[in-house]
Coordinates of C-alpha atoms and ligand atoms in Angstrom, one line a residue:
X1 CA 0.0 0.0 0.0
X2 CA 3.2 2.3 0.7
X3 CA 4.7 1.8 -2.5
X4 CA 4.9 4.5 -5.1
X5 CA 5.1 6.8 -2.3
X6 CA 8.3 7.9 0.1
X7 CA 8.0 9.3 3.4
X8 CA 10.4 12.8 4.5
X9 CA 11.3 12.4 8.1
X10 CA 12.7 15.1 10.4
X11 CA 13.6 14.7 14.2
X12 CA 14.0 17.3 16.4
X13 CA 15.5 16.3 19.8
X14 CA 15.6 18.8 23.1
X15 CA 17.9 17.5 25.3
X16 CA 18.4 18.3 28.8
X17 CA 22.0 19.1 29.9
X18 CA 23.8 18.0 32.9
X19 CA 24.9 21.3 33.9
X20 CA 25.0 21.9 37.5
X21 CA 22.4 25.2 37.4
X22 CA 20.1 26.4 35.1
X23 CA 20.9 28.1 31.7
X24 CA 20.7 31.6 33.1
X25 CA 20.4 32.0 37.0
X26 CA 22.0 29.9 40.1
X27 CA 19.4 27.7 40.6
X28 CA 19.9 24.2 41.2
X29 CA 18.6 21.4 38.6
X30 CA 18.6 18.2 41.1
X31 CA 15.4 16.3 39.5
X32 CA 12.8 15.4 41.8
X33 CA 13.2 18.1 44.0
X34 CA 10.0 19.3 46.2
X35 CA 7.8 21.3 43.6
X36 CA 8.9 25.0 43.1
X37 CA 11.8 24.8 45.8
X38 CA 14.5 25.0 42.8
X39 CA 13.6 28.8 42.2
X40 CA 14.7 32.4 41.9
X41 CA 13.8 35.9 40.5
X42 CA 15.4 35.2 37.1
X43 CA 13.7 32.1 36.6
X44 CA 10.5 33.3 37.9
X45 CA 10.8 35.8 35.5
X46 CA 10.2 38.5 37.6
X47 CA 10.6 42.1 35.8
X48 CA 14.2 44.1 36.5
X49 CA 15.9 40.3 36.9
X50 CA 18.6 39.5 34.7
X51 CA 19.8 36.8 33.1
X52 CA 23.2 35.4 33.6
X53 CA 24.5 32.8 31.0
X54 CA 26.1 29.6 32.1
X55 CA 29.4 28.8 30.6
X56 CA 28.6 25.0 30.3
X57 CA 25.7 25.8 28.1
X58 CA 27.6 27.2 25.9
X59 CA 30.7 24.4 26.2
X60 CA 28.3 21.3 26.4
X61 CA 26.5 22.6 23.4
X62 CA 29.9 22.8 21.6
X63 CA 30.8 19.4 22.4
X64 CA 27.3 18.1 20.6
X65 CA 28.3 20.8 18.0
X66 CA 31.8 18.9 17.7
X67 CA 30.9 14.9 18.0
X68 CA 28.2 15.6 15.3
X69 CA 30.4 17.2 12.9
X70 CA 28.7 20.7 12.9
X71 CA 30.4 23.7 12.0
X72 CA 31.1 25.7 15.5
X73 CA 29.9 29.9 14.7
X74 CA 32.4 32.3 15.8
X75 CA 29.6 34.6 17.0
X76 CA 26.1 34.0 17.5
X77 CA 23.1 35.4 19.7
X78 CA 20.1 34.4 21.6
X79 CA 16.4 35.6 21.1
X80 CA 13.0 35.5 22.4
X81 CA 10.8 33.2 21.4
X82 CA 7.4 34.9 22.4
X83 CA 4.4 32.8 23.7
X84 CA 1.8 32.6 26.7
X85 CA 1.4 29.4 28.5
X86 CA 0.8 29.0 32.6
X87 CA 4.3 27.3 33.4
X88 CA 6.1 29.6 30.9
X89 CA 6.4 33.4 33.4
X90 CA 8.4 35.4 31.8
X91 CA 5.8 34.8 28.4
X92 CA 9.1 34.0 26.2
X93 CA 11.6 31.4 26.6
X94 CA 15.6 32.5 25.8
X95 CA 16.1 30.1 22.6
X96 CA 18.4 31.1 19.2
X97 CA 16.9 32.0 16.2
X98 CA 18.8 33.0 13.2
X99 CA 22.8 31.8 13.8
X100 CA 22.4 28.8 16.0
X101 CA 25.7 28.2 17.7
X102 CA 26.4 24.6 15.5
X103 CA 25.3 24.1 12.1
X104 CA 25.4 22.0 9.1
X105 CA 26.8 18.6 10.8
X106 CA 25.7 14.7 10.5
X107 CA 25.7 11.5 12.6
X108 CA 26.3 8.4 10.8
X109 CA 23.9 5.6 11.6
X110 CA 23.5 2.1 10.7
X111 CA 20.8 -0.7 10.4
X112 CA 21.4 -4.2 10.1
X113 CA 25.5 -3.2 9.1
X114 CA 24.2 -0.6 6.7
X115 CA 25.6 2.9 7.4
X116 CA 23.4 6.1 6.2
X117 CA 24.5 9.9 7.0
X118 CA 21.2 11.8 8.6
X119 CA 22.6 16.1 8.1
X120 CA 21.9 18.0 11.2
X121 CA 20.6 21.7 10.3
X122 CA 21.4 23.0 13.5
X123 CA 22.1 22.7 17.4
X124 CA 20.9 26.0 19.2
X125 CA 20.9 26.4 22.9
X126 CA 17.8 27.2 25.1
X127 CA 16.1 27.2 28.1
X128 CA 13.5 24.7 29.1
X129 CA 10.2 26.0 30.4
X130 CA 7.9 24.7 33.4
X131 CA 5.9 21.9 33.9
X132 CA 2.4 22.0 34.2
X133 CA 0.7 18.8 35.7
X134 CA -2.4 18.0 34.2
X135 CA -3.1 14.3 35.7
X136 CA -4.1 15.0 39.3
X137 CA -7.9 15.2 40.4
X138 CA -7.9 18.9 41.0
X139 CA -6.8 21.9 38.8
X140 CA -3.7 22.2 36.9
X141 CA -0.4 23.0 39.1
X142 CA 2.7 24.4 37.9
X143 CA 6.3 23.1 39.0
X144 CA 8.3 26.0 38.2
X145 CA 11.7 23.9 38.8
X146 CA 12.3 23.3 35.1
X147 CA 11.6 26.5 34.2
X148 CA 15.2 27.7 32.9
X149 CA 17.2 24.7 32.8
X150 CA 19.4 24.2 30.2
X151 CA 18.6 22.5 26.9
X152 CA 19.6 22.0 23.5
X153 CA 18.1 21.0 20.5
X154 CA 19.5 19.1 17.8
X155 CA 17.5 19.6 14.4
X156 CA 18.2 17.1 11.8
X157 CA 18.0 17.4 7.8
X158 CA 14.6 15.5 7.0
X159 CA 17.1 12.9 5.5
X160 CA 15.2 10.2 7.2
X161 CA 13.2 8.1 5.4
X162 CA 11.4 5.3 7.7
X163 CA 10.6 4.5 11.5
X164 CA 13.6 2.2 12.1
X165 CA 15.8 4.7 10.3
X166 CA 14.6 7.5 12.7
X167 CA 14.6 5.3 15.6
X168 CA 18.4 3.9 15.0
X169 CA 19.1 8.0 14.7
X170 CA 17.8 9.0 18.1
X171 CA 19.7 6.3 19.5
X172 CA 22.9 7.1 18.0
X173 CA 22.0 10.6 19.3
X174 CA 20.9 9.7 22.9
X175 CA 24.7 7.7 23.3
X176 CA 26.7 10.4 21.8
X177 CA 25.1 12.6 24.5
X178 CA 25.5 10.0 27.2
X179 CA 28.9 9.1 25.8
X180 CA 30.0 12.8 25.5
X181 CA 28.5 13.0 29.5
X182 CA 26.1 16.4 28.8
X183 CA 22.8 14.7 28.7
X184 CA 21.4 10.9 31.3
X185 CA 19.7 10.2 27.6
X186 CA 16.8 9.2 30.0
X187 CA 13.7 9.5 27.7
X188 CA 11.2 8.3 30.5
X189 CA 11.7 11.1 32.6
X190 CA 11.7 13.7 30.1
X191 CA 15.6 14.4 30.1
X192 CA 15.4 13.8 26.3
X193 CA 12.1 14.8 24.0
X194 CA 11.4 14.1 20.3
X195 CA 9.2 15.5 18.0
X196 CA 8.5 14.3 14.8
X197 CA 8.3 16.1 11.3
X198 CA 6.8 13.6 8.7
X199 CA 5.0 14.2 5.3
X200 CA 5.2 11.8 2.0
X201 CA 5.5 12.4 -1.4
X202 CA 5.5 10.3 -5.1
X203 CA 8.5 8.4 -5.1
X204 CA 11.1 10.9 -7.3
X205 CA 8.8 13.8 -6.5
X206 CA 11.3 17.3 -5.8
X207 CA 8.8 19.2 -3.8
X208 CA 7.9 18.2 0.1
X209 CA 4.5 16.8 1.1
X210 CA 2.5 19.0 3.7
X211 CA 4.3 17.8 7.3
X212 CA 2.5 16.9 10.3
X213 CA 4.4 17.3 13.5
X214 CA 3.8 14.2 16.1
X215 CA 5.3 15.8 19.9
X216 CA 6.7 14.4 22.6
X217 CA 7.8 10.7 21.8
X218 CA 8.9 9.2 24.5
X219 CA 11.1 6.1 23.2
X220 CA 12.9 4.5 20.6
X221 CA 9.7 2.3 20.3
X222 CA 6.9 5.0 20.0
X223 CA 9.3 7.1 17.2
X224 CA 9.1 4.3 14.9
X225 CA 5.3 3.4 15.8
X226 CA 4.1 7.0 15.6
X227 CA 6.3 7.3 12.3
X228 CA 5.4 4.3 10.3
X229 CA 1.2 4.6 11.8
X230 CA 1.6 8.8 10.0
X231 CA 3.2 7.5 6.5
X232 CA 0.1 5.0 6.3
X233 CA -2.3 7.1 7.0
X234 CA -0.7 10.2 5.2
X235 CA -1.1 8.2 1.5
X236 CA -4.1 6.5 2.7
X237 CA -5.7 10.4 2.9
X238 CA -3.6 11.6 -0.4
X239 CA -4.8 7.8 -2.3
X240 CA -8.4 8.9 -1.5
X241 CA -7.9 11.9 -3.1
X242 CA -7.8 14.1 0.4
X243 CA -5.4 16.5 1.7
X244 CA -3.0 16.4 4.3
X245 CA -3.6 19.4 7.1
X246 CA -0.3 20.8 8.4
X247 CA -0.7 20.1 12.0
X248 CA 0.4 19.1 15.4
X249 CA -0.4 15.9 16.7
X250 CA 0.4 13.5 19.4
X251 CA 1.0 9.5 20.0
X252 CA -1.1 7.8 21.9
X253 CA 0.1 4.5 22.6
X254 CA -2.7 3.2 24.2
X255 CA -4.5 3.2 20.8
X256 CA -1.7 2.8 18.8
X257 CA -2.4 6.2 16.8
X258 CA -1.4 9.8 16.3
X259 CA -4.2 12.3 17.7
X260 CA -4.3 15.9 16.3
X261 CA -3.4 18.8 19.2
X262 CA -3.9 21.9 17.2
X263 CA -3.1 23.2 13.7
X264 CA 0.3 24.7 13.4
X265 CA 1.4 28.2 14.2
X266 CA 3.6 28.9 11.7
X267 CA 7.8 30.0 13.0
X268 CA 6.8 33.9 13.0
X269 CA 3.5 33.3 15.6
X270 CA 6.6 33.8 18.5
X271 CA 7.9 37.1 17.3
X272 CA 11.3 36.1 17.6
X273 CA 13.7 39.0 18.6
X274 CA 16.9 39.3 19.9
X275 CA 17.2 38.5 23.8
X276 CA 18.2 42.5 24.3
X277 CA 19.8 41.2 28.2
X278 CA 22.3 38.9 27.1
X279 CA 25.7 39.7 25.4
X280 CA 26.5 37.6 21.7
X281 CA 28.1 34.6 22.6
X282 CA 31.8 34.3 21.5
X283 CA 33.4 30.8 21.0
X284 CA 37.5 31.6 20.4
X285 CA 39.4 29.6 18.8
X286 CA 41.8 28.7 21.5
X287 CA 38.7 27.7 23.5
X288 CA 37.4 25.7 20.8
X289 CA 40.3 23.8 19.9
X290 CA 40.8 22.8 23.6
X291 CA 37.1 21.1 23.7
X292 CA 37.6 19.3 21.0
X293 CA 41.1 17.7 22.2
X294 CA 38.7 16.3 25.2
X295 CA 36.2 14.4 23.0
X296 CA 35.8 11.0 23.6
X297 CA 35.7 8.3 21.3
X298 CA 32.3 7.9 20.4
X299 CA 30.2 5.0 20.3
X300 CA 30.5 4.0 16.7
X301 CA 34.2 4.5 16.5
X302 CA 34.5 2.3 19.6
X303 CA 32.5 -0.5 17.9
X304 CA 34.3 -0.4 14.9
X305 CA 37.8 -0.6 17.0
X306 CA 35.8 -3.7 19.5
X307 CA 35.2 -5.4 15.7
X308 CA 38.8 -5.2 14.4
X309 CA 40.8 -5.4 18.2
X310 CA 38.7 -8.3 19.9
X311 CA 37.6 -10.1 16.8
X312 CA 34.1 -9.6 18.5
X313 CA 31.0 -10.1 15.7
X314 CA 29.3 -6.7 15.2
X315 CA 26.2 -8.0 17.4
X316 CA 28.7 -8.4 20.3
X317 CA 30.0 -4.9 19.7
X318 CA 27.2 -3.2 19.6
X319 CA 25.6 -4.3 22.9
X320 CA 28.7 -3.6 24.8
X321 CA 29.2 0.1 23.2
X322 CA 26.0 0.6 23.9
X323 CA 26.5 1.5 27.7
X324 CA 30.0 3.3 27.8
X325 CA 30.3 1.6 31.2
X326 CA 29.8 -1.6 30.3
X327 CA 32.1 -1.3 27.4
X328 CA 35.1 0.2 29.8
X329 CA 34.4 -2.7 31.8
X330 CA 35.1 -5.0 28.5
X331 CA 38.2 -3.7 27.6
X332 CA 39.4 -4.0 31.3
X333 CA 38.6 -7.6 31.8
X334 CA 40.5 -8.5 28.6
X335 CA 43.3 -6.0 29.4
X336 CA 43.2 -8.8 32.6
X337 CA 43.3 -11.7 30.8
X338 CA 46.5 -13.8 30.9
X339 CA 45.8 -15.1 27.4
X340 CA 45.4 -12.7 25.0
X341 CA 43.5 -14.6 22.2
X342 CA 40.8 -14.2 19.9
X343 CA 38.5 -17.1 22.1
X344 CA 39.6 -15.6 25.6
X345 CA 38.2 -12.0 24.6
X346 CA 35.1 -13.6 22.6
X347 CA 34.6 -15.8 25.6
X348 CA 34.3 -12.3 27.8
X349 CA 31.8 -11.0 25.7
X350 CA 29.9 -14.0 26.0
X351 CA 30.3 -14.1 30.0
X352 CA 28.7 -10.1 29.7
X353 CA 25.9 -10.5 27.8
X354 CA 24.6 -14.2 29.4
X355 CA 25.2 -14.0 33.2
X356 CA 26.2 -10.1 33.7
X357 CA 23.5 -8.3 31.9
X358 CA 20.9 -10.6 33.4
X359 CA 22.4 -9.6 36.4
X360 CA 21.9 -6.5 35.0
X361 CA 18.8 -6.5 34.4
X362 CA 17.2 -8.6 37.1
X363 CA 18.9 -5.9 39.6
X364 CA 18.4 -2.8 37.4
X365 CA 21.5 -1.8 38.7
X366 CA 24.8 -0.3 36.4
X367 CA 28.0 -2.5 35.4
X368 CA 29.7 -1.1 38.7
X369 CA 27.0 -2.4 41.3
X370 CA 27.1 -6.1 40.1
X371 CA 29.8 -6.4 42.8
X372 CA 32.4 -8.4 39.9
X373 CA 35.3 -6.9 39.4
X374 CA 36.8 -7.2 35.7
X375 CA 39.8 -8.8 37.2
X376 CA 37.3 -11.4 38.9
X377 CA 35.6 -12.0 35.4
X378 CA 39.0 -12.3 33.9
X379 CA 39.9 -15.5 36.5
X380 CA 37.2 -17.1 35.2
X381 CA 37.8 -16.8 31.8
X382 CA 41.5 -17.9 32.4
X383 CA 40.3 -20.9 34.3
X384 CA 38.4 -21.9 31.5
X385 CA 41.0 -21.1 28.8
X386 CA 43.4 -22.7 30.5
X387 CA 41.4 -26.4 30.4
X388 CA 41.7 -26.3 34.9
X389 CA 37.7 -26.0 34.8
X390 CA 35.1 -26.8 32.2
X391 CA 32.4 -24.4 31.3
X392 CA 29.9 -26.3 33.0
X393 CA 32.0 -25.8 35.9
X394 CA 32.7 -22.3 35.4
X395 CA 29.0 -21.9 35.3
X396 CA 28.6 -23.1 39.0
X397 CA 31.6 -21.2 40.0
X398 CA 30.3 -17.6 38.4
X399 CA 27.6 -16.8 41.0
X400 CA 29.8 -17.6 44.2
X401 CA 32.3 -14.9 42.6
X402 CA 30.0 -12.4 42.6
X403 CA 29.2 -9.9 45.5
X404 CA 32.7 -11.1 46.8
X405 CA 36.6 -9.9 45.9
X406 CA 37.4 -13.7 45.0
X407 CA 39.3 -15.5 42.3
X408 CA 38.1 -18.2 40.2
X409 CA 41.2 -20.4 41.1
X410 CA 40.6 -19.6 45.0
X411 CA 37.2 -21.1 44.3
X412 CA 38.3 -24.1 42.4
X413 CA 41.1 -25.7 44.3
X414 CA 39.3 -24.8 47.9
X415 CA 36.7 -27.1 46.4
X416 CA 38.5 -29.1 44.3
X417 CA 36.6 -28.6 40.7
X418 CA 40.1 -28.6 39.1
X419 CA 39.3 -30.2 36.0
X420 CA 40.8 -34.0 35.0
X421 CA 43.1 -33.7 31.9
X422 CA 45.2 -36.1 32.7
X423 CA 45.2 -39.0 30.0
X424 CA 46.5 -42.0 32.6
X425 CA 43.7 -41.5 34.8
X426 CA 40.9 -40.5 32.1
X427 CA 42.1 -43.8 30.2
X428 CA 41.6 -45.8 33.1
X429 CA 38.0 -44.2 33.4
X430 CA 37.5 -44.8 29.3
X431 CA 38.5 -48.2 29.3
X432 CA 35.9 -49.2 32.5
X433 CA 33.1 -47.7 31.1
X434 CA 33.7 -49.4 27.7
X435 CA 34.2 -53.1 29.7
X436 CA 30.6 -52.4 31.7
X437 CA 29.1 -51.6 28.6
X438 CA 29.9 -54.4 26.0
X439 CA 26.6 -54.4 24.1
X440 CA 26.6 -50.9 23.6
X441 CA 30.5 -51.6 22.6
X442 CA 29.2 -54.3 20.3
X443 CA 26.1 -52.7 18.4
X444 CA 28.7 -49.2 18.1
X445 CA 31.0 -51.2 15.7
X446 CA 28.0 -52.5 13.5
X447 CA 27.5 -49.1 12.8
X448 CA 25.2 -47.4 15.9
X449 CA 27.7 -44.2 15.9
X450 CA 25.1 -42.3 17.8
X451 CA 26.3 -44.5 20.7
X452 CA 29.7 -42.4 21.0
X453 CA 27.9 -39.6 22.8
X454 CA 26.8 -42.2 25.4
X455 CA 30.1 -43.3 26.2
X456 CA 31.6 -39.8 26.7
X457 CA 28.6 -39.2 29.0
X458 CA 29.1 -42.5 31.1
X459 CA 33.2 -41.1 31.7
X460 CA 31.9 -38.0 32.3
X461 CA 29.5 -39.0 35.0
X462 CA 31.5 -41.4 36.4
X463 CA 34.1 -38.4 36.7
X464 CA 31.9 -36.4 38.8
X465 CA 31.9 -34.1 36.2
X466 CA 35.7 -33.5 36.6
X467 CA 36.5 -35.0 33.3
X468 CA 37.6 -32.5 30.4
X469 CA 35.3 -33.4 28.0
X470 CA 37.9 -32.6 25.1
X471 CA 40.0 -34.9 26.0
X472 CA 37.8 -37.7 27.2
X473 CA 36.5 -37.6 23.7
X474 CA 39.6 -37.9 22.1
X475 CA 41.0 -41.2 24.2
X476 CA 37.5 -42.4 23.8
X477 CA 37.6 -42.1 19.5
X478 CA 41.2 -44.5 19.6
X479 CA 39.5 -46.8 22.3
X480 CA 36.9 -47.3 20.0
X481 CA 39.1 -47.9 17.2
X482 CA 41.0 -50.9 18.8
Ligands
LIG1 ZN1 16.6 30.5 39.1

């Protein structure tokens, strides 16, 4: 039903910055504070206050400018941006206009190992506005707390052309933030927002369909939902010979579909004009230069370097760049291991994403609260590489580790798990489990090879589990030869 037709896709993406006061006053920005506590003249917006701007506004905004490839500008200014709403006081917010501060950049994304360039148009700073609270059984109260914190919005080319596409974006997006260390990226609480900017158009058509703007999507999942339920029912109005209305609309994810909010107010509705109590902003070059000698690598980099260093498949990589923690943590259990091999450093990976991440998961707790310390993990893995235990083994031996500052081989010779590689004493175990079993023995050489399995097993048993398979398997092949 889509075909013939190609959907235009533009995110814009307000992020909230870790700074530690708002964007123009002294005011704390600790979230869940008591309502209206985190407050003062400036951000009340009382008349004769002025505004003050915060230097990490300015520098955390840089950094996004930087890690997405955006040209920085020398000299650019901030503006009113004029509308009335109740948790809004001073009836404008301090946003940039004309000459955001980064421009004309692009974040590289991929989908199943395809990589795509989305532009960005712009990065501008702002300020974030109140919050009024609409879901309570009386009438709506303000929370003035947010009002002035510091945000910035990242506008992207409509270079997007489907939901997963705009969905891998904002993810690349929310880890450059939490990699760069400006922005938690947490989309729940409201410390990231996306809008959505979507209209269609005949496949090889120049001009732009009429857009409709869908607000505040709140994860990666409602993006793509919102996204792919507008494109259907875009061409399903422009098949039936309708028009598409430019308007504003919102996700409801209960019913799976975009309501309309209002029509749009078109840009000049706010009377933008420059903010006359704040100086240009200046970025030197001195000052420049020195942020970007602090980048980090960034997430894709670092999974391209996990592929080619560890010999990791890209699935593997991507999980653990995915939190920069857990990825640190990577790289320091292999830095532990005493084998540096392609298996040992696979073998990690396979150790994080099993046992660790349900750890993870079950505890909803960060890499550094497991309570297992890369050098712990990296005992284990040894053990194992090193044939002393078996997997199965290792298995039992992973959850004692944790919650404690012990080794792997502390755990297996105070309990005696070593593994039994020794050929003399295996053989003796081969060659008794063959002699109990001379059917089995018997019906194997007329051709039942099935029956091998079941003679590793018995040794293995009768072992205690001790046995190394590998090697069990191998005396157990010339046993069976004689
Ligand atoms: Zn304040």
């Amino acid at each position: 039903m889509t075909s013939g037709y190609e959907a235009v896709i533009g995110l814009e993406v307000h992020a909230q910055l870790l700074t530690e006061s708002k964007a123009f006053c002294a005011c704390p920005t600790t979230y869940g504070a008591q309502p209206n506590v985190n407050v003062c003249p400036i951000c009340l917006g009382h008349p004769g206050a002025l505004p003050v701007l915060n230097e990490n506004l300015v520098r955390f905004a840089v950094t996004m400018g930087l890690a997405t490839k955006c040209s920085i500008r020398t000299v650019s200014q901030f503006s009113r941006k004029n509308y009335f709403y109740a948790d809004l006081p001073k009836g404008y917010q301090i946003s940039q206009y004309q000459d955001p501060i980064c421009y004309d950049g692009r974040v590289d994304i991929e989908i199943d190992g395809v990589g795509k360039s989305i532009g960005i148009t712009r990065i501008h700073m702002e300020e974030d506005s109140g919050k009024s609270i609409h879901d309570l059984d009386v009438d709506t109260l303000v929370d003035l707390n947010r009002s002035g914190v510091a945000l910035i919005e990242i506008v992207s080319e409509p270079d997007i052309r489907t939901g997963p596409e705009a969905s891998a974006y904002l993810q690349q997006i929310r880890q450059t933030l939490v990699y760069l260390g400006i922005c938690d990226g947490n989309l729940e609480e409201g410390s990231m927002r996306c809008d959505a900017n979507i209209s269609v158009r005949k496949t090889g058509a120049k001009e732009f369909g009429t857009k409709v703007e869908v607000k505040n999507l709140n994860s990666f999942r409602n993006v793509e939902k919102a996204i792919e339920f507008e494109i259907v029912r875009q061409i399903e109005v422009l098949e039936a010979g309708g028009t598409i209305i430019q308007e504003t609309k919102m996700w409801d994810a209960g019913k799976q579909q975009t309501k309309t909010m209002r029509t749009k107010e078109m840009a000049h509705d706010y009377r933008y004009f420059p903010e006359p109590d704040l100086r240009n902003v200046v970025v030197n070059g001195e000052w420049l230069e020195s942020i970007r000698a602090s980048l980090p690598e960034l997430g894709l980099a670092k999974k391209h370097r996990f592929i080619a260093a560890y010999a990791l498949p890209a699935y593997d990589a991507q999980i653990l760049v995915d939190d920069v923690a857990l990825a640190a943590y990577y790289e320091a259990t292999c830095a532990s291991l005493s084998q540096q091999t392609p298996d040992a450093f696979k073998s990690v990976s396979n150790w994080i994403m099993t046992e660790v991440l349900r750890i993870m998961g079950d505890r909803k707790c960060t890499i550094s609260e497991v309570g297992l310390s890369a050098a712990q993990l990296a005992s284990l893995v040894d053990a194992v590489q090193s044939g002393a235990i078996s997997n199965k083994i290792a298995k039992d031996i992973f959850p004692v580790l944790v919650g404690t500052v012990r080794m792997a081989d502390e755990i297996v010779s105070e309990r005696g798990l070593k593994q039994e590689s020794d050929e003399g004493a295996l053989q003796v175990m081969v060659d008794e489990v063959l002699k109990a079993n001379p059917d089995n023995v018997a019906k194997y050489k007329s051709g039942k090879d099935n029956l091998f399995g079941f003679f590793v097993g018995q040794v293995l048993k009768a072992s205690g589990g001790s046995a190394n398979p590998s090697v069990v398997q191998a005396l157990m092949k010339r046993a069976l030869k004689n």
